[in-house]
PDB file of C-alpha atoms in Angstrom:
ATOM      1  CA  MET A   1      83.666  87.063 148.867  1.00  0.00           C
ATOM      2  CA  ASP A   2      80.403  87.169 151.245  1.00  0.00           C
ATOM      3  CA  GLY A   3      79.307  84.570 153.205  1.00  0.00           C
ATOM      4  CA  GLU A   4      76.231  84.184 151.752  1.00  0.00           C
ATOM      5  CA  LYS A   5      77.689  83.824 147.995  1.00  0.00           C
ATOM      6  CA  VAL A   6      79.945  80.865 149.421  1.00  0.00           C
ATOM      7  CA  THR A   7      77.121  79.620 150.861  1.00  0.00           C
ATOM      8  CA  ASN A   8      75.372  79.236 148.172  1.00  0.00           C
ATOM      9  CA  GLU A   9      77.843  78.171 145.864  1.00  0.00           C
ATOM     10  CA  PHE A  10      78.949  74.827 147.650  1.00  0.00           C
ATOM     11  CA  ASP A  11      77.713  71.929 148.366  1.00  0.00           C
ATOM     12  CA  TYR A  12      79.176  71.791 151.937  1.00  0.00           C
ATOM     13  CA  VAL A  13      80.188  74.538 153.838  1.00  0.00           C
ATOM     14  CA  PHE A  14      80.842  73.269 157.167  1.00  0.00           C
ATOM     15  CA  CYS A  15      81.737  76.796 159.764  1.00  0.00           C
ATOM     16  CA  GLU A  16      82.467  76.658 162.801  1.00  0.00           C
ATOM     17  CA  ASN A  17      84.609  73.001 162.796  1.00  0.00           C
ATOM     18  CA  GLY A  18      80.668  72.391 161.328  1.00  0.00           C
ATOM     19  CA  VAL A  19      79.631  73.388 164.891  1.00  0.00           C
ATOM     20  CA  VAL A  20      77.841  75.363 162.036  1.00  0.00           C
ATOM     21  CA  GLN A  21      76.895  73.183 159.021  1.00  0.00           C
ATOM     22  CA  TYR A  22      75.037  74.636 155.708  1.00  0.00           C
ATOM     23  CA  ARG A  23      74.627  72.361 153.145  1.00  0.00           C
ATOM     24  CA  GLN A  24      73.296  73.787 148.740  1.00  0.00           C
ATOM     25  CA  GLY A  25      73.030  76.807 150.125  1.00  0.00           C
ATOM     26  CA  GLN A  26      70.946  76.249 154.316  1.00  0.00           C
ATOM     27  CA  LEU A  27      71.232  75.910 157.528  1.00  0.00           C
ATOM     28  CA  LYS A  28      71.441  72.525 158.351  1.00  0.00           C
ATOM     29  CA  SER A  29      72.608  72.542 162.521  1.00  0.00           C
ATOM     30  CA  SER A  30      73.649  74.745 164.574  1.00  0.00           C
ATOM     31  CA  GLU A  31      75.275  74.647 167.897  1.00  0.00           C
ATOM     32  CA  SER A  32      76.797  76.671 170.666  1.00  0.00           C
ATOM     33  CA  ILE A  33      79.420  76.191 173.356  1.00  0.00           C
ATOM     34  CA  LEU A  34      77.943  78.680 175.801  1.00  0.00           C
ATOM     35  CA  SER A  35      74.675  75.521 175.509  1.00  0.00           C
ATOM     36  CA  TYR A  36      77.065  73.174 175.881  1.00  0.00           C
ATOM     37  CA  ILE A  37      79.221  74.025 178.551  1.00  0.00           C
ATOM     38  CA  GLY A  38      77.443  76.947 180.547  1.00  0.00           C
ATOM     39  CA  GLU A  39      77.966  79.828 181.952  1.00  0.00           C
ATOM     40  CA  SER A  40      79.191  79.747 185.230  1.00  0.00           C
ATOM     41  CA  THR A  41      81.881  77.142 182.823  1.00  0.00           C
ATOM     42  CA  LEU A  42      81.776  79.508 180.581  1.00  0.00           C
ATOM     43  CA  GLN A  43      82.478  82.686 182.644  1.00  0.00           C
ATOM     44  CA  ARG A  44      85.159  80.607 184.635  1.00  0.00           C
ATOM     45  CA  VAL A  45      87.454  80.132 181.562  1.00  0.00           C
ATOM     46  CA  ILE A  46      86.953  83.786 180.375  1.00  0.00           C
ATOM     47  CA  ASN A  47      88.391  85.246 184.020  1.00  0.00           C
ATOM     48  CA  PHE A  48      91.175  82.734 183.893  1.00  0.00           C
ATOM     49  CA  ALA A  49      92.954  83.751 180.665  1.00  0.00           C
ATOM     50  CA  LEU A  50      92.015  87.791 181.650  1.00  0.00           C
ATOM     51  CA  GLY A  51      94.060  86.889 184.599  1.00  0.00           C
ATOM     52  CA  TYR A  52      96.765  84.364 183.099  1.00  0.00           C
ATOM     53  CA  MET A  53      96.784  87.456 179.713  1.00  0.00           C
ATOM     54  CA  SER A  54      97.099  90.223 182.490  1.00  0.00           C
ATOM     55  CA  LYS A  55     100.847  88.677 183.814  1.00  0.00           C
ATOM     56  CA  LEU A  56     102.870  88.252 180.161  1.00  0.00           C
ATOM     57  CA  GLU A  57     105.121  91.584 179.520  1.00  0.00           C
ATOM     58  CA  LEU A  58     104.828  90.758 175.652  1.00  0.00           C
ATOM     59  CA  PRO A  59     105.862  93.495 172.526  1.00  0.00           C
ATOM     60  CA  ALA A  60     102.759  95.209 171.788  1.00  0.00           C
ATOM     61  CA  LYS A  61      99.072  94.275 173.867  1.00  0.00           C
ATOM     62  CA  ARG A  62      96.534  95.594 171.866  1.00  0.00           C
ATOM     63  CA  GLY A  63      93.204  95.219 172.274  1.00  0.00           C
ATOM     64  CA  ASN A  64      89.741  91.823 171.419  1.00  0.00           C
ATOM     65  CA  PHE A  65      91.432  89.718 174.048  1.00  0.00           C
ATOM     66  CA  VAL A  66      88.960  87.704 174.366  1.00  0.00           C
ATOM     67  CA  GLU A  67      86.402  86.460 170.924  1.00  0.00           C
ATOM     68  CA  PHE A  68      83.496  84.931 171.279  1.00  0.00           C
ATOM     69  CA  ARG A  69      82.284  82.172 168.092  1.00  0.00           C
ATOM     70  CA  SER A  70      79.369  79.449 168.543  1.00  0.00           C
ATOM     71  CA  SER A  71      81.732  76.319 168.423  1.00  0.00           C
ATOM     72  CA  MET A  72      84.428  78.156 170.644  1.00  0.00           C
ATOM     73  CA  ILE A  73      86.683  80.796 172.530  1.00  0.00           C
ATOM     74  CA  ASN A  74      89.374  82.200 170.972  1.00  0.00           C
ATOM     75  CA  ILE A  75      92.181  84.336 173.665  1.00  0.00           C
ATOM     76  CA  CYS A  76      94.515  86.399 171.764  1.00  0.00           C
ATOM     77  CA  PRO A  77      97.262  87.370 173.664  1.00  0.00           C
ATOM     78  CA  VAL A  78      98.457  90.133 172.161  1.00  0.00           C
ATOM     79  CA  GLY A  79      95.037  91.189 171.627  1.00  0.00           C
ATOM     80  CA  ARG A  80      93.112  90.575 167.479  1.00  0.00           C
ATOM     81  CA  SER A  81      92.883  94.230 166.870  1.00  0.00           C
ATOM     82  CA  CYS A  82      96.582  94.330 166.730  1.00  0.00           C
ATOM     83  CA  SER A  83      98.416  95.274 162.892  1.00  0.00           C
ATOM     84  CA  GLN A  84      99.889  92.644 160.942  1.00  0.00           C
ATOM     85  CA  ALA A  85     103.614  93.890 162.000  1.00  0.00           C
ATOM     86  CA  GLU A  86     102.313  93.275 165.134  1.00  0.00           C
ATOM     87  CA  ARG A  87     101.391  90.454 164.467  1.00  0.00           C
ATOM     88  CA  ASP A  88     103.863  89.143 162.879  1.00  0.00           C
ATOM     89  CA  GLU A  89     106.502  90.617 165.720  1.00  0.00           C
ATOM     90  CA  PHE A  90     103.910  88.593 168.249  1.00  0.00           C
ATOM     91  CA  SER A  91     104.134  84.740 166.214  1.00  0.00           C
ATOM     92  CA  VAL A  92     108.503  84.613 166.253  1.00  0.00           C
ATOM     93  CA  PHE A  93     108.687  86.207 169.600  1.00  0.00           C
ATOM     94  CA  ASP A  94     105.928  83.075 170.705  1.00  0.00           C
ATOM     95  CA  THR A  95     107.825  81.068 168.085  1.00  0.00           C
ATOM     96  CA  GLN A  96     111.298  82.032 170.396  1.00  0.00           C
ATOM     97  CA  HIS A  97     108.897  81.859 174.571  1.00  0.00           C
ATOM     98  CA  LYS A  98     106.177  80.104 173.523  1.00  0.00           C
ATOM     99  CA  VAL A  99     104.104  81.857 174.770  1.00  0.00           C
ATOM    100  CA  ARG A 100     100.671  80.074 173.805  1.00  0.00           C
ATOM    101  CA  ALA A 101     102.002  76.565 174.290  1.00  0.00           C
ATOM    102  CA  LYS A 102     102.851  78.203 178.309  1.00  0.00           C
ATOM    103  CA  PHE A 103      98.983  79.935 178.429  1.00  0.00           C
ATOM    104  CA  VAL A 104      98.053  75.896 177.081  1.00  0.00           C
ATOM    105  CA  ASP A 105      99.441  74.455 179.537  1.00  0.00           C
ATOM    106  CA  ALA A 106      98.219  76.426 181.755  1.00  0.00           C
ATOM    107  CA  LEU A 107      94.374  76.308 180.880  1.00  0.00           C
ATOM    108  CA  GLN A 108      94.726  72.191 180.727  1.00  0.00           C
ATOM    109  CA  LYS A 109      96.068  72.266 184.063  1.00  0.00           C
ATOM    110  CA  GLU A 110      93.118  74.405 185.189  1.00  0.00           C
ATOM    111  CA  PHE A 111      90.326  72.485 183.122  1.00  0.00           C
ATOM    112  CA  LYS A 112      91.849  69.465 183.990  1.00  0.00           C
ATOM    113  CA  ASP A 113      88.159  67.406 184.875  1.00  0.00           C
ATOM    114  CA  SER A 114      86.241  70.554 182.285  1.00  0.00           C
ATOM    115  CA  LYS A 115      84.853  69.139 178.746  1.00  0.00           C
ATOM    116  CA  LEU A 116      87.399  71.185 177.098  1.00  0.00           C
ATOM    117  CA  CYS A 117      90.563  71.188 175.179  1.00  0.00           C
ATOM    118  CA  PHE A 118      92.826  73.709 174.194  1.00  0.00           C
ATOM    119  CA  ALA A 119      94.814  73.940 171.106  1.00  0.00           C
ATOM    120  CA  LEU A 120      97.263  76.581 169.319  1.00  0.00           C
ATOM    121  CA  GLY A 121      95.321  78.049 166.936  1.00  0.00           C
ATOM    122  CA  GLY A 122      95.802  80.673 163.571  1.00  0.00           C
ATOM    123  CA  GLN A 123      99.474  82.799 164.471  1.00  0.00           C
ATOM    124  CA  ILE A 124      98.429  84.709 167.538  1.00  0.00           C
ATOM    125  CA  SER A 125      95.623  82.509 169.492  1.00  0.00           C
ATOM    126  CA  VAL A 126      94.673  79.513 171.928  1.00  0.00           C
ATOM    127  CA  ASP A 127      90.957  78.181 171.042  1.00  0.00           C
ATOM    128  CA  VAL A 128      88.862  76.105 173.343  1.00  0.00           C
ATOM    129  CA  PHE A 129      86.473  74.170 172.269  1.00  0.00           C
ATOM    130  CA  PRO A 130      84.966  71.162 174.079  1.00  0.00           C
ATOM    131  CA  LYS A 131      85.882  68.339 173.829  1.00  0.00           C
ATOM    132  CA  GLY A 132      84.807  65.896 170.444  1.00  0.00           C
ATOM    133  CA  TRP A 133      84.831  69.966 168.681  1.00  0.00           C
ATOM    134  CA  ASP A 134      87.851  69.711 166.637  1.00  0.00           C
ATOM    135  CA  LYS A 135      88.172  69.755 162.845  1.00  0.00           C
ATOM    136  CA  THR A 136      87.128  65.891 162.912  1.00  0.00           C
ATOM    137  CA  PHE A 137      83.462  67.578 164.204  1.00  0.00           C
ATOM    138  CA  CYS A 138      82.548  68.154 160.672  1.00  0.00           C
ATOM    139  CA  LEU A 139      83.368  64.655 158.877  1.00  0.00           C
ATOM    140  CA  LYS A 140      80.268  63.865 160.110  1.00  0.00           C
ATOM    141  CA  HIS A 141      78.114  65.613 159.161  1.00  0.00           C
ATOM    142  CA  ILE A 142      78.468  63.980 155.241  1.00  0.00           C
ATOM    143  CA  GLU A 143      79.199  60.167 156.838  1.00  0.00           C
ATOM    144  CA  GLY A 144      77.489  58.411 154.544  1.00  0.00           C
ATOM    145  CA  GLU A 145      78.464  60.640 151.610  1.00  0.00           C
ATOM    146  CA  ASN A 146      80.104  57.480 150.246  1.00  0.00           C
ATOM    147  CA  PHE A 147      82.911  60.200 149.192  1.00  0.00           C
ATOM    148  CA  THR A 148      86.528  58.095 148.258  1.00  0.00           C
ATOM    149  CA  GLU A 149      88.507  61.006 149.490  1.00  0.00           C
ATOM    150  CA  ILE A 150      88.199  64.251 151.160  1.00  0.00           C
ATOM    151  CA  HIS A 151      91.483  65.948 151.458  1.00  0.00           C
ATOM    152  CA  PHE A 152      92.294  68.873 154.031  1.00  0.00           C
ATOM    153  CA  PHE A 153      94.678  71.012 153.525  1.00  0.00           C
ATOM    154  CA  GLY A 154      95.654  73.241 157.156  1.00  0.00           C
ATOM    155  CA  ASP A 155      99.456  74.966 158.191  1.00  0.00           C
ATOM    156  CA  LYS A 156      98.679  74.164 162.589  1.00  0.00           C
ATOM    157  CA  THR A 157      98.877  70.005 161.506  1.00  0.00           C
ATOM    158  CA  SER A 158     101.842  69.248 164.489  1.00  0.00           C
ATOM    159  CA  LEU A 159     100.916  67.954 168.782  1.00  0.00           C
ATOM    160  CA  GLY A 160      98.790  70.931 169.921  1.00  0.00           C
ATOM    161  CA  GLY A 161      98.278  72.922 166.707  1.00  0.00           C
ATOM    162  CA  ASN A 162      93.926  73.185 166.125  1.00  0.00           C
ATOM    163  CA  ASP A 163      94.482  71.454 162.513  1.00  0.00           C
ATOM    164  CA  TYR A 164      96.114  67.928 164.278  1.00  0.00           C
ATOM    165  CA  GLU A 165      93.262  66.434 164.834  1.00  0.00           C
ATOM    166  CA  ILE A 166      91.724  66.195 161.320  1.00  0.00           C
ATOM    167  CA  TYR A 167      95.363  66.351 159.332  1.00  0.00           C
ATOM    168  CA  ASN A 168      95.851  62.668 161.248  1.00  0.00           C
ATOM    169  CA  ASP A 169      91.906  61.201 160.666  1.00  0.00           C
ATOM    170  CA  GLU A 170      92.303  58.115 160.022  1.00  0.00           C
ATOM    171  CA  ARG A 171      89.491  59.579 157.145  1.00  0.00           C
ATOM    172  CA  THR A 172      91.292  62.107 155.659  1.00  0.00           C
ATOM    173  CA  LYS A 173      94.423  62.859 153.702  1.00  0.00           C
ATOM    174  CA  GLY A 174      96.404  65.569 155.418  1.00  0.00           C
ATOM    175  CA  HIS A 175      98.051  68.356 153.308  1.00  0.00           C
ATOM    176  CA  THR A 176     100.701  70.852 155.605  1.00  0.00           C
ATOM    177  CA  VAL A 177     100.413  73.944 154.153  1.00  0.00           C
ATOM    178  CA  THR A 178     102.796  77.564 155.233  1.00  0.00           C
ATOM    179  CA  SER A 179     100.706  80.420 153.505  1.00  0.00           C
ATOM    180  CA  PRO A 180      97.559  81.220 151.086  1.00  0.00           C
ATOM    181  CA  GLU A 181     100.020  80.874 148.598  1.00  0.00           C
ATOM    182  CA  ASN A 182     101.134  77.054 149.417  1.00  0.00           C
ATOM    183  CA  THR A 183      97.512  76.734 149.737  1.00  0.00           C
ATOM    184  CA  LYS A 184      97.113  77.552 146.207  1.00  0.00           C
ATOM    185  CA  GLU A 185     100.157  76.007 144.499  1.00  0.00           C
ATOM    186  CA  GLN A 186      99.828  73.102 146.112  1.00  0.00           C
ATOM    187  CA  LEU A 187      95.862  72.931 145.081  1.00  0.00           C
ATOM    188  CA  LYS A 188      97.138  73.899 141.765  1.00  0.00           C
ATOM    189  CA  LYS A 189      99.622  71.086 141.727  1.00  0.00           C
ATOM    190  CA  PHE A 190      97.275  68.180 143.302  1.00  0.00           C
ATOM    191  CA  LEU A 191      94.378  69.265 140.361  1.00  0.00           C
ATOM    192  CA  ASN A 192      97.090  69.367 137.029  1.00  0.00           C
ATOM    193  CA  ILE A 193      96.405  73.514 137.016  1.00  0.00           C
ATOM    194  CA  GLU A 194      98.943  74.635 135.327  1.00  0.00           C
TER     195      GLU A 194
END
């Protein structure tokens, strides 16, 4: 499904933690990490991350180690250009050796006086974003809409994961999922769909 179709099909679409917000197909707001932290801090983070990753010995390394997005910087030790098999191999290696957890610790130590947060992102990466720009950011866009329940489904719901804050937010009911298929099954069960 392409992006325009998604924004037109749903009442609310929150991209990049809600930093980019669509309502009834119309772009309502968009913010940028670059405007928020500035080029100097952005380059310091990227330079530190590239230096740190250059010293890692991993099962594989491919291209696209740093991806700049509106709301965050996504840093990937194995490289986002890895194949699915290399992604899976890195995930197992990371589980055993805590590569990303150690990387997050190093980033937190290096940038402890900054206004940045660091969290495990997805299966292979680390997310870098301004404090308050975690996934709870999108909730501010629906305050006053009188929703009786807001459900969130995520896979990185433990402390240090990029779903932790919204999963544990008092405004949401959090659900931990393990895969797209598991998400589908939980939704079917929750909605009483056969």
